CSV table of C-alpha atoms in Angstrom, one decimal:
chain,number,residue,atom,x,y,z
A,52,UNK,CA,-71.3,-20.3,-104.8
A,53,UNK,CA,-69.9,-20.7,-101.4
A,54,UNK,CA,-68.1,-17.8,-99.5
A,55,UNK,CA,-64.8,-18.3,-98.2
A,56,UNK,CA,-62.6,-16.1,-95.9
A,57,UNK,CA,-59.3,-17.1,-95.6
A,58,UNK,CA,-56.9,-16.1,-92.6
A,59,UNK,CA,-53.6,-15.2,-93.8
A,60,UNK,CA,-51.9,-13.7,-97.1
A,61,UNK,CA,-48.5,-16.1,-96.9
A,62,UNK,CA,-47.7,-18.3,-99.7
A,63,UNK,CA,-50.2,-20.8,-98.4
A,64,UNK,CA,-53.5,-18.6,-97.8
A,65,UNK,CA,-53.0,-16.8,-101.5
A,66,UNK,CA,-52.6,-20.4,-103.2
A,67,UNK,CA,-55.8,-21.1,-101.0
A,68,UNK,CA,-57.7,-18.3,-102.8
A,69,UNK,CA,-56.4,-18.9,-106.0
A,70,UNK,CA,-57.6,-22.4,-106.4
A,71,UNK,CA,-61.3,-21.4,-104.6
A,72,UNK,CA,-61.5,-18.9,-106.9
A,73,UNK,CA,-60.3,-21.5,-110.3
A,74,UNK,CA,-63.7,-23.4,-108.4
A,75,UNK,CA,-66.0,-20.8,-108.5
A,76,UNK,CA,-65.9,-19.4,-104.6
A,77,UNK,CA,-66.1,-15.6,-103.6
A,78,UNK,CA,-62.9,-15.4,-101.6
A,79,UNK,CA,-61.8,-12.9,-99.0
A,80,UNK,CA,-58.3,-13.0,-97.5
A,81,UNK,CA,-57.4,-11.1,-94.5
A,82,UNK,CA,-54.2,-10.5,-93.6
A,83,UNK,CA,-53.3,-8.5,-90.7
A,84,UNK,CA,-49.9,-6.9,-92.5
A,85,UNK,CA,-49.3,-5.7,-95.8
A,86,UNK,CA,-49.0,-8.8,-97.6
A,87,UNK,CA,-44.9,-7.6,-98.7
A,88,UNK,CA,-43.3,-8.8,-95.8
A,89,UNK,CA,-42.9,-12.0,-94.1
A,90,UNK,CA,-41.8,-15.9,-94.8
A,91,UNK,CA,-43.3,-15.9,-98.0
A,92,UNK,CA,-41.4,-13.1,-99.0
A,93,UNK,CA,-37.4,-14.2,-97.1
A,94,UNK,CA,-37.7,-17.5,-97.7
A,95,UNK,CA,-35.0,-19.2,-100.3
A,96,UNK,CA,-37.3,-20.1,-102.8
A,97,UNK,CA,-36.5,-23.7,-103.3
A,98,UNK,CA,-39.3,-26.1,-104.6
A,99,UNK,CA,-37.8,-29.2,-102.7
A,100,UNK,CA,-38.7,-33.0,-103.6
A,101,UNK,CA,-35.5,-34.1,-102.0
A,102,UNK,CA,-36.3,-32.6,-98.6
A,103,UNK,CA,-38.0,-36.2,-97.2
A,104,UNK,CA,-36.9,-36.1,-94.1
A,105,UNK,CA,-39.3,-34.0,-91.3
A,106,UNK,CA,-37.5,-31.5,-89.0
A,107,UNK,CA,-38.7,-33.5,-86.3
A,108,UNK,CA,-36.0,-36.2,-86.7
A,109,UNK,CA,-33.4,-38.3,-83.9
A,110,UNK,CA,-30.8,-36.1,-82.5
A,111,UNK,CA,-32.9,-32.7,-83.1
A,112,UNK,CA,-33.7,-31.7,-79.4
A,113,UNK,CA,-30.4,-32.6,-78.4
A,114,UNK,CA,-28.5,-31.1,-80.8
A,115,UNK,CA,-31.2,-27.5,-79.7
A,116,UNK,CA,-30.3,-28.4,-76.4
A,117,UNK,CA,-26.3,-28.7,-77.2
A,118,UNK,CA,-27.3,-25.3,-79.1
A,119,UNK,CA,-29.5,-23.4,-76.4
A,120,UNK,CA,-27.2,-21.5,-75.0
A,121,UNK,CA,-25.2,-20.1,-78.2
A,122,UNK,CA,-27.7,-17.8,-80.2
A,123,UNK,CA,-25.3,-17.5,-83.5
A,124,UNK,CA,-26.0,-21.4,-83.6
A,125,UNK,CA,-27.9,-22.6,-86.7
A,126,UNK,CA,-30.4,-24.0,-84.7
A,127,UNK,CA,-31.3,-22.1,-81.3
A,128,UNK,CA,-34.4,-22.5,-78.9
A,129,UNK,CA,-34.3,-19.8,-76.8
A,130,UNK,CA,-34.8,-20.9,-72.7
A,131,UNK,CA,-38.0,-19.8,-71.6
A,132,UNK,CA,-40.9,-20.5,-69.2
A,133,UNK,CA,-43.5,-20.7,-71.9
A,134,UNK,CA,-46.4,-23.5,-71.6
A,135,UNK,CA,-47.2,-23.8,-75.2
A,136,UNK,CA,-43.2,-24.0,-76.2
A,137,UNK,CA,-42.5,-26.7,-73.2
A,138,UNK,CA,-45.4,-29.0,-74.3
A,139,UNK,CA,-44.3,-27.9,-78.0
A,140,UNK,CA,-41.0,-29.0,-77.1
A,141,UNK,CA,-42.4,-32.5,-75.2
A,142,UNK,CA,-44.5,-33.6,-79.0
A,143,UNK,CA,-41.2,-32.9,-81.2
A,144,UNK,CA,-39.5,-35.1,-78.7
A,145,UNK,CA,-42.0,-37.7,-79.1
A,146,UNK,CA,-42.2,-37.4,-82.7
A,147,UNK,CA,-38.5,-37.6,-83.6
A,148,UNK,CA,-38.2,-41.5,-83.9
A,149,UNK,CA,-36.8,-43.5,-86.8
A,150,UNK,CA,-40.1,-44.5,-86.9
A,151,UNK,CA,-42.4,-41.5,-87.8
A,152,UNK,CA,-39.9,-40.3,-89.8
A,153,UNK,CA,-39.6,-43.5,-92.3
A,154,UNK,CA,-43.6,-43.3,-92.3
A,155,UNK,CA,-43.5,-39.4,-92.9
A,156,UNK,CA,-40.7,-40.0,-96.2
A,157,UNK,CA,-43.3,-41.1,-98.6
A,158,UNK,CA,-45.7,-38.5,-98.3
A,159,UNK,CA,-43.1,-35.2,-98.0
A,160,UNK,CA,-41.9,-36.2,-101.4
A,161,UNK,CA,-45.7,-36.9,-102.7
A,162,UNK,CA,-46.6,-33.5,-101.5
A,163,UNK,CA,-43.3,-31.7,-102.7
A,164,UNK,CA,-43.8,-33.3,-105.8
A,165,UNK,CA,-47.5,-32.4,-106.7
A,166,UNK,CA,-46.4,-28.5,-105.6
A,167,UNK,CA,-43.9,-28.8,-108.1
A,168,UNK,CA,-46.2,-29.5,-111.0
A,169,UNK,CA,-48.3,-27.0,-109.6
A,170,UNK,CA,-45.9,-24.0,-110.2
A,171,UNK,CA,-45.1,-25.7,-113.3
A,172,UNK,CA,-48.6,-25.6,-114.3
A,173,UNK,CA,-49.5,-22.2,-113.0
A,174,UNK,CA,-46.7,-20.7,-115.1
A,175,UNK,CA,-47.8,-22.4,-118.1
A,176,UNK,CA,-51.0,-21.3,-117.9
A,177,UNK,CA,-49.9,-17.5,-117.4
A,178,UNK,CA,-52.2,-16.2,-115.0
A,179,UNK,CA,-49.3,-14.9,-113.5
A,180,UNK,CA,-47.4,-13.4,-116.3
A,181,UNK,CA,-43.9,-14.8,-116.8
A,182,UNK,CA,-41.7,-15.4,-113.5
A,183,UNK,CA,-38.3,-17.1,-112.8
A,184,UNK,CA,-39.1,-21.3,-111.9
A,185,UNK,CA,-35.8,-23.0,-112.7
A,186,UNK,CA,-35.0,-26.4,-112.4
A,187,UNK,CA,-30.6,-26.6,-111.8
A,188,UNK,CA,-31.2,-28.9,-108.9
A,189,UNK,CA,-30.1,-27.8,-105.3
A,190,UNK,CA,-26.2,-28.5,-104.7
A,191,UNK,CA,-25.8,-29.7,-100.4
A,192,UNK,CA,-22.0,-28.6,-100.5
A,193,UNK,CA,-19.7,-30.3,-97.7
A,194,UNK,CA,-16.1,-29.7,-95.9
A,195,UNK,CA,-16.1,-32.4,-94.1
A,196,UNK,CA,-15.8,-36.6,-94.6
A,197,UNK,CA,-18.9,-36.9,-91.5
A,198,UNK,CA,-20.7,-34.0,-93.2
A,199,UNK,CA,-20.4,-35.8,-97.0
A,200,UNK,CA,-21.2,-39.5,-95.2
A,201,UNK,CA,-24.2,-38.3,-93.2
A,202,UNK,CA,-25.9,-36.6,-96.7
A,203,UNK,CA,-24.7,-39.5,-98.8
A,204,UNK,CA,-27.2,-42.1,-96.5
A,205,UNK,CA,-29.7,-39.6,-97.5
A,206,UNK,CA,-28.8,-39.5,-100.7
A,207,UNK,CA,-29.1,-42.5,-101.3
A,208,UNK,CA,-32.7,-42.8,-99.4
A,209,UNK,CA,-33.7,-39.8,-102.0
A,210,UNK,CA,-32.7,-42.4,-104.7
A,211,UNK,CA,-34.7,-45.3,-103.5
A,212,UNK,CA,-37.8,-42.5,-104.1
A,213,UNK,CA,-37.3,-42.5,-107.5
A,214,UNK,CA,-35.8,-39.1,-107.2
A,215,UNK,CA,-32.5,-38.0,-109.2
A,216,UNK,CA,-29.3,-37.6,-107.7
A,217,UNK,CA,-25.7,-37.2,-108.3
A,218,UNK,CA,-22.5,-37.1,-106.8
A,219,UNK,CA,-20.1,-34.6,-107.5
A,220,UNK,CA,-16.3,-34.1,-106.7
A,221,UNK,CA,-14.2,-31.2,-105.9
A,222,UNK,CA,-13.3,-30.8,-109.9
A,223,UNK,CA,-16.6,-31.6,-111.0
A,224,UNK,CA,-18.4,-28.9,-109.0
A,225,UNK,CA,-15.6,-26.3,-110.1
A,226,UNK,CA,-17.0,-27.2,-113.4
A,227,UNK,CA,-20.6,-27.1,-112.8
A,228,UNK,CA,-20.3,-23.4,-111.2
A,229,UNK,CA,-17.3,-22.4,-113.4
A,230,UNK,CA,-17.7,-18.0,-112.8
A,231,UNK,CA,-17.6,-18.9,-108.7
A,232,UNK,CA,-14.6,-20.1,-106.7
A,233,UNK,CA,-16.4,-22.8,-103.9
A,234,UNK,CA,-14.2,-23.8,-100.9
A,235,UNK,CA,-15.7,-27.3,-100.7
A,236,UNK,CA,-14.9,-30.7,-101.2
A,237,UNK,CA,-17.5,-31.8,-103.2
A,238,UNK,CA,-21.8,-31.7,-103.6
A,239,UNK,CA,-24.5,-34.0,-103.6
A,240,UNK,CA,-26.8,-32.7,-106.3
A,241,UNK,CA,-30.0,-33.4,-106.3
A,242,UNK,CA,-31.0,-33.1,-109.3
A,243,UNK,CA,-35.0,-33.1,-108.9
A,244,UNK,CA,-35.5,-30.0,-106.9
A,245,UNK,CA,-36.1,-26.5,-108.2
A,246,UNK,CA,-36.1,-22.9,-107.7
A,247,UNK,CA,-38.3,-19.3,-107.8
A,248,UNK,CA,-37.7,-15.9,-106.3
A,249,UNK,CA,-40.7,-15.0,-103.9
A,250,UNK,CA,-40.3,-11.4,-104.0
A,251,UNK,CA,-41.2,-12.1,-107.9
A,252,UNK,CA,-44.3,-14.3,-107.6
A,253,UNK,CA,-46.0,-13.2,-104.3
A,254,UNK,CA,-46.6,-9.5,-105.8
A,255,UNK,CA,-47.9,-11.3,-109.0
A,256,UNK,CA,-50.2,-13.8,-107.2
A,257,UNK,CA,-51.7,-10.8,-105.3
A,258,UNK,CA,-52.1,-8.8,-108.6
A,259,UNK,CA,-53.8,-11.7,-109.9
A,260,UNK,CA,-56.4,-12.1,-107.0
A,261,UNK,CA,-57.2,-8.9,-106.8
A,262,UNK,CA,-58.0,-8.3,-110.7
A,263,UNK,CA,-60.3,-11.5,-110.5
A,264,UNK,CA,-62.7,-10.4,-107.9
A,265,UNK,CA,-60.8,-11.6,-104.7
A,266,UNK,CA,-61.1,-9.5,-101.8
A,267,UNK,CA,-57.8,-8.8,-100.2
A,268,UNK,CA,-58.4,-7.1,-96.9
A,269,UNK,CA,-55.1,-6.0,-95.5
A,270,UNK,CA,-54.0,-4.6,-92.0
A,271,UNK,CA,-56.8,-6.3,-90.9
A,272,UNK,CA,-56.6,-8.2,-87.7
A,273,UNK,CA,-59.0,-11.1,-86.4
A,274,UNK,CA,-59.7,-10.6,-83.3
A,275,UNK,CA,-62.7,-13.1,-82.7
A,276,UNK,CA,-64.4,-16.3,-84.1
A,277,UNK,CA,-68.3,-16.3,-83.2
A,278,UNK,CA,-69.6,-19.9,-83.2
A,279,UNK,CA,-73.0,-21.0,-83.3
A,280,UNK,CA,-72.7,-25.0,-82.3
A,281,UNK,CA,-69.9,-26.3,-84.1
A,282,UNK,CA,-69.9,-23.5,-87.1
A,283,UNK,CA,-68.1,-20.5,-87.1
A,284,UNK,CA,-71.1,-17.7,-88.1
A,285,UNK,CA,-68.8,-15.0,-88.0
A,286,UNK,CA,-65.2,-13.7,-88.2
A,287,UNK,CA,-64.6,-10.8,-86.6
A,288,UNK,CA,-61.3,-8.1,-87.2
A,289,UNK,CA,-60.5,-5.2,-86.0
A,290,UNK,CA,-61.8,-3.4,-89.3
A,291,UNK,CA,-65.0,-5.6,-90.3
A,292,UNK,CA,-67.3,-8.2,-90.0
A,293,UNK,CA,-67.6,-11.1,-92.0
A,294,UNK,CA,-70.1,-14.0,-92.4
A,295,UNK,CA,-69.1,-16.6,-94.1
A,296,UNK,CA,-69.6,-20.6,-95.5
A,297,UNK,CA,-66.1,-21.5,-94.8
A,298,UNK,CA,-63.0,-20.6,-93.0
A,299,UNK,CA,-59.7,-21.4,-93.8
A,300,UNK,CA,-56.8,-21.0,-91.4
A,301,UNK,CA,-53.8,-20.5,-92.9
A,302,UNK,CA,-52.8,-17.7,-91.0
A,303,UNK,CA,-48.9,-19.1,-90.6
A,304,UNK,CA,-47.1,-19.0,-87.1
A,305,UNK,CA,-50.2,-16.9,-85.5
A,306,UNK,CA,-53.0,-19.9,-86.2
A,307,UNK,CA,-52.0,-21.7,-83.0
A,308,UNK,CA,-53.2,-18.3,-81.2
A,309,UNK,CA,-56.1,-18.1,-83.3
A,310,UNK,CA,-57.0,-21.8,-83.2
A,311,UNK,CA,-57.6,-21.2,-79.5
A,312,UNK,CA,-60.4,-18.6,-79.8
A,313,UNK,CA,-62.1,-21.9,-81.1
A,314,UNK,CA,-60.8,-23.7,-77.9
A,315,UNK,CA,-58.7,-25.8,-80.6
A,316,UNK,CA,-55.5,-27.9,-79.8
A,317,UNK,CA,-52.9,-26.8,-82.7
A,318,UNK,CA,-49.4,-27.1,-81.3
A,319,UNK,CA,-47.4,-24.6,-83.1
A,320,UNK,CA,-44.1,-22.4,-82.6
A,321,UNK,CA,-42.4,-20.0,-85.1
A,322,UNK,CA,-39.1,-20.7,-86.4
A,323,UNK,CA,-37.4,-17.7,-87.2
A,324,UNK,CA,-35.3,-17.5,-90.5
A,325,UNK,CA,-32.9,-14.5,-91.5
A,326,UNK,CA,-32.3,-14.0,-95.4
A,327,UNK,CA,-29.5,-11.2,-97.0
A,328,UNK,CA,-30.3,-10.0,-100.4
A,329,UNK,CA,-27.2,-9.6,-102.7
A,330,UNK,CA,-27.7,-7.1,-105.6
A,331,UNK,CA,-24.5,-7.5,-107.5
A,332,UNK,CA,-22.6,-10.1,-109.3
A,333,UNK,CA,-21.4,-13.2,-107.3
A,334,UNK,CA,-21.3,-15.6,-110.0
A,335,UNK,CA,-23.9,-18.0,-108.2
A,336,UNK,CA,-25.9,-20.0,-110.8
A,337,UNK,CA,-27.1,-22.9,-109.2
A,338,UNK,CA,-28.9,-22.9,-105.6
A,339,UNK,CA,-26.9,-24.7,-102.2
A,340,UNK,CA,-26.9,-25.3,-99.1
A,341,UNK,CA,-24.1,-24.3,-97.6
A,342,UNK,CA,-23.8,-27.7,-94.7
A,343,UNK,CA,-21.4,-27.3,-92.4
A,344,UNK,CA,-22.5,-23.7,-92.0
A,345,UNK,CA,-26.4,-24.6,-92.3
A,346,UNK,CA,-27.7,-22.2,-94.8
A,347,UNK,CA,-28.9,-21.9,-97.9
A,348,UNK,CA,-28.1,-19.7,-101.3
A,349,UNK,CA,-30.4,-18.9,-104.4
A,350,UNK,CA,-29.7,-17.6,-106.8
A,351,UNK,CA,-33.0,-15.1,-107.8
A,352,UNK,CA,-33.8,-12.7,-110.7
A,353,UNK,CA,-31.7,-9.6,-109.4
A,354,UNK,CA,-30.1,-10.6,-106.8
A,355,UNK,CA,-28.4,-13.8,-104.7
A,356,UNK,CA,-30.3,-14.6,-101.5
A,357,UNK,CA,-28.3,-16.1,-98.8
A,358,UNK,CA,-30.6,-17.7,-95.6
A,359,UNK,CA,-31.1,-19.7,-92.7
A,360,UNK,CA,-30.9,-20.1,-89.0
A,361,UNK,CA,-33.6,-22.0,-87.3
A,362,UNK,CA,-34.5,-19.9,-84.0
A,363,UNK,CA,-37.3,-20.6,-81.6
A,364,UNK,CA,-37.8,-17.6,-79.8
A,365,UNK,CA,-41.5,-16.5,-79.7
A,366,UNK,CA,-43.5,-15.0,-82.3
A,367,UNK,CA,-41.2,-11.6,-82.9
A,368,UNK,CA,-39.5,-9.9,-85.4
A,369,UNK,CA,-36.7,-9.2,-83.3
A,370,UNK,CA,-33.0,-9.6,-85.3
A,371,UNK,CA,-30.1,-11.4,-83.8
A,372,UNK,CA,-27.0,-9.4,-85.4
A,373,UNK,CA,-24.5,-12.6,-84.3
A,374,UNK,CA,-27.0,-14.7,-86.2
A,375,UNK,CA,-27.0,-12.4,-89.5
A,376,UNK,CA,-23.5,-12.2,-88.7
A,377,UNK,CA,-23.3,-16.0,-88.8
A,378,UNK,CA,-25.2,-15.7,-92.4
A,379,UNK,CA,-22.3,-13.4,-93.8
A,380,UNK,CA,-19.5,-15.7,-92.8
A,381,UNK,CA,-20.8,-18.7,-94.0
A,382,UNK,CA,-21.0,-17.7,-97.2
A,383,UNK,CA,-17.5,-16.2,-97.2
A,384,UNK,CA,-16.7,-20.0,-96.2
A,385,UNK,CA,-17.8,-21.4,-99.2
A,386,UNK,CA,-17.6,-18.5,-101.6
A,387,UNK,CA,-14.6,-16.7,-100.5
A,388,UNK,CA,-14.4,-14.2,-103.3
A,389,UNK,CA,-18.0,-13.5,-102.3
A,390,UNK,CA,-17.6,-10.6,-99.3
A,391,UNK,CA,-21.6,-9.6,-97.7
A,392,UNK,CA,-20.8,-5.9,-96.7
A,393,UNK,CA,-22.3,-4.1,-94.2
A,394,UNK,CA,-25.0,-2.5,-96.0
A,395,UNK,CA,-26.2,-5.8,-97.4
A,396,UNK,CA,-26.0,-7.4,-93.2
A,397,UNK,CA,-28.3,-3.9,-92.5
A,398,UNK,CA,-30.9,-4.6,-94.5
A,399,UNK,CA,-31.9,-8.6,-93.0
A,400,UNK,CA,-35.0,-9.7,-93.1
A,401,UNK,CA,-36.4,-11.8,-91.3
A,402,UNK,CA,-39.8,-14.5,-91.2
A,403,UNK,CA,-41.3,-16.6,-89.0
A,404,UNK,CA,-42.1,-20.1,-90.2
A,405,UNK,CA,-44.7,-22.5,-88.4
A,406,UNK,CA,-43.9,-25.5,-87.2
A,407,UNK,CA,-45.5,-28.6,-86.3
A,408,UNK,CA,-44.4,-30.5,-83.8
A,409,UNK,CA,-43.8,-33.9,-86.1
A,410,UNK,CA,-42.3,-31.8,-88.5
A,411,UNK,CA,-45.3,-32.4,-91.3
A,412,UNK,CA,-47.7,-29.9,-92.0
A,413,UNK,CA,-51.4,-29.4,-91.3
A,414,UNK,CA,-53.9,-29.6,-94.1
A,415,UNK,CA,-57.1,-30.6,-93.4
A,416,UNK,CA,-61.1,-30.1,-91.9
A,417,UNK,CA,-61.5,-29.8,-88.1
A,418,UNK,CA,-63.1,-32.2,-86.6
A,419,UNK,CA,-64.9,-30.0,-84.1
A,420,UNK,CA,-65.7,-26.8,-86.4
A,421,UNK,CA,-67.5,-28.1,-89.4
A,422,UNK,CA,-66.5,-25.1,-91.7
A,423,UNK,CA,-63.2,-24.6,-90.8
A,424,UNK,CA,-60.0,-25.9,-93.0
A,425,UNK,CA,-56.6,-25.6,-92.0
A,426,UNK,CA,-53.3,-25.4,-93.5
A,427,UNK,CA,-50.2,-24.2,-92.2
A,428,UNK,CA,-47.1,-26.0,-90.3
A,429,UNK,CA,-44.8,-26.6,-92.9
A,430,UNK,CA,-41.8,-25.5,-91.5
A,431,UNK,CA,-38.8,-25.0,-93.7
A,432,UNK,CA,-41.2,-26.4,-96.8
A,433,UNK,CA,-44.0,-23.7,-96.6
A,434,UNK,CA,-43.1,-21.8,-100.1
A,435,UNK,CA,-42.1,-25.9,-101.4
A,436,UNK,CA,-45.7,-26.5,-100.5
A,437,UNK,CA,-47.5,-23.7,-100.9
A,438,UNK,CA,-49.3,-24.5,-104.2
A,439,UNK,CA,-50.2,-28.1,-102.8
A,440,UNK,CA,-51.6,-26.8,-99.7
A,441,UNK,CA,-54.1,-24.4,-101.8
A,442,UNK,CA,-55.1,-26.8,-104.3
A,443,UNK,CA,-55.9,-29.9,-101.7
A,444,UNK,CA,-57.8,-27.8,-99.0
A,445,UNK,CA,-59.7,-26.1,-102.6
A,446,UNK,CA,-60.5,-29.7,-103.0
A,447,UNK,CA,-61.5,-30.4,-99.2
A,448,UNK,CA,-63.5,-27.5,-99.0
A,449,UNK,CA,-65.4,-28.4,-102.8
A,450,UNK,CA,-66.0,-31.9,-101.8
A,451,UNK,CA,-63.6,-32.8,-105.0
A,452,UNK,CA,-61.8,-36.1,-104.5
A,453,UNK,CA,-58.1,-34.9,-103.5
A,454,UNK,CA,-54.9,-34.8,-105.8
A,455,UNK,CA,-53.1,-37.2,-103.1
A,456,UNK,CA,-54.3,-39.0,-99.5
A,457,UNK,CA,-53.8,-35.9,-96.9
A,458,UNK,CA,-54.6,-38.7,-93.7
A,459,UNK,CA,-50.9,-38.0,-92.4
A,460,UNK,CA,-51.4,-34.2,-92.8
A,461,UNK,CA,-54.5,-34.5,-90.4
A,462,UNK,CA,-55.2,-31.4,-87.9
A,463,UNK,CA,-56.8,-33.3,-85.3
A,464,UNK,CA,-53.5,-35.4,-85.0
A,465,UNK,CA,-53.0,-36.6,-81.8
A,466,UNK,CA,-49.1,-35.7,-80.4
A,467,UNK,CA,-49.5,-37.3,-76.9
């Protein structure tokens, strides 16, 4: 029986330990918070096959450039004199060509794919109890001719996946969402994707681990990695020490930080995300992204959850009120009977999601530590992904032959 410790109780490092644990491992996850808070928790739930194409795409940097100086802009990198961000900043340039991203298409809907049998799976099974996973499709709702032309080459790129689409018009979508009046023009539906409430299934996932004989250890912080050669012998927190067979990193926007306590090269930045919970009626049924305003809406068990913002601006937990603010009034746009008060705008939250500089996330062994798996970097896909990421680094770490080729997922990627 090996012994695992894995860094990080997100989405990613819980999926980790519940597919060791399905292989027979004696897990231990640390986490340095509560495990209640966070991107796995704020996120908007979407399970995303139709999301092929990387952050890291032509036009991003200028368009955070064009942005850097408004901070109620959808996407905003803060200015600052930070090493890490400005070589960050250097591989997402170099990895947004037409290029990369054609070659990156194939395997974001592979992966997106495989994580959506995987919740369907682990809901079948009921190790979880029951928990909201609804497939309605995600609706990308447009104003605008350019905003509807630039979605429909997409679209149609989505289609030539294999993936289902549809296009909807003004009447149409009135139909589709009948108790909700939409200010748009029309909707791309795509018709493949699917949806969860996090706030649902993280405190079930945890329940679960923790009643099979996996060690949660929470506010606990790692503060060292003791290496012997090129193994890690001991991980060190601020509570405990630990000895184990294997590491696995999946410790979110904080594993570039701790990646370099192994003098490891793991370009990283967090990109914060803001998400309004809306306890009463709106009328919502099917989840959107709201486009012109860049955010998205979900409808959850209990509540509607509107978010979004991209901001890069350190790892902190410190809210922008003309970003929220931002939140509130593009919904309005679109749903103009529904009204976010001031009480719902108080209680934001906010997560920070890591991101890899090509836009594709990291899954995979380390080259240089021979017991230490990684997985984090997934961006605006980590809760899509989650479930993948467990069960392929369950399978890396088991020496099981892996549900789908992780080569472009590699760690030891080279950005220069």
């Amino acid at each position: 029986m090996k012994n695992v410790v894995v860094i990080g109780g997100g989405i990613v490092g819980l999926s980790t330990a519940y597919y060791l644990h399905k292989e027979g491992c004696a897990v231990t996850v640390i986490d340095k918070g509560d495990i209640t808070t966070g991107a796995s928790f704020v996120n908007a739930g979407y399970i995303t096959p139709s999301h092929i194409i990387p952050l890291a795409s032509p036009g991003m940097i200028a368009k955070g450039i064009k942005m850097m100086f408004n901070s109620a802009s959808p996407f905003y990198m803060k200015p600052r004199l930070d090493l890490d961000f400005i070589k960050w900043s250097w591989y997402f340039h170099r990895s947004s060509t037409a290029i990369k991203v054609e070659k990156a298409i194939s395997v974001i809907k592979e992966i997106n794919l495989l994580s959506r049998e995987l919740f369907t799976d682990i809901k079948k099974s009921g190790d979880l109890g029951d928990f909201q996973l609804e497939r309605k499709g995600l609706l990308m709702l447009y104003k605008t001719d350019e905003t509807y032309l630039h979605e429909k080459k997409i679209a149609e790129r989505v289609q030539d996946e294999g993936l289902d689409v549809a296009e909807l018009n003004k009447i149409e979508l009135q139909q589709l969402e009948p108790n909700v009046r939409i200010e748009a023009e029309g909707a791309i539906h795509y018709q493949c994707d699917a949806h969860t409430t996090p706030n649902e299934i993280m405190p079930k996932l945890l329940s679960y681990l923790n009643k099979n004989g996996v060690h949660i250890k929470t506010h606990e912080e790692v503060i060292d990695l003791k290496t012997t050669g090129n193994t890690i012998n001991e991980v060190i927190t601020n509570k405990n020490n630990y000895k184990p067979d294997e590491v696995v990193l999946a410790a979110g926007s904080w594993s570039g930080e701790l990646a370099k306590l192994l003098h490891l090269k793991l370009p990283l930045q967090g990109g914060k995300g803001y998400s309004i919970n809306v306890a009463r009626e709106t009328g919502i049924t099917i989840p959107a992204i709201l486009m012109e305003s860049k955010m998205a809406v979900t409808p959850m068990n209990g509540f509607t959850r509107f978010a979004g913002t991209m901001e890069f601006s350190g790892n902190n937990n410190v809210i922008r009120k003309e970003r929220v603010l931002a939140i509130a009034n593009g919904a309005s746009s679109f749903y103009p009977d529904v009204k976010i008060n001031a009480t719902e705008i108080k209680n934001v939250k906010t997560g920070l999601r890591p991101v890899s500089p090509d836009g594709l996330p990291y899954i995979g062994r380390s080259t240089t530590i021979k017991n230490l798996l990684i997985g984090t970097g997934h961006a605006m896909m980590g809760w899509s992904l989650g479930p993948a990421t467990g069960k392929l680094i369950s399978e890396l770490l088991t020496d099981n032959k892996t549900s789908m080729n992780v080569f472009s997922f590699d760690p030891n990627r080279n950005f220069q």
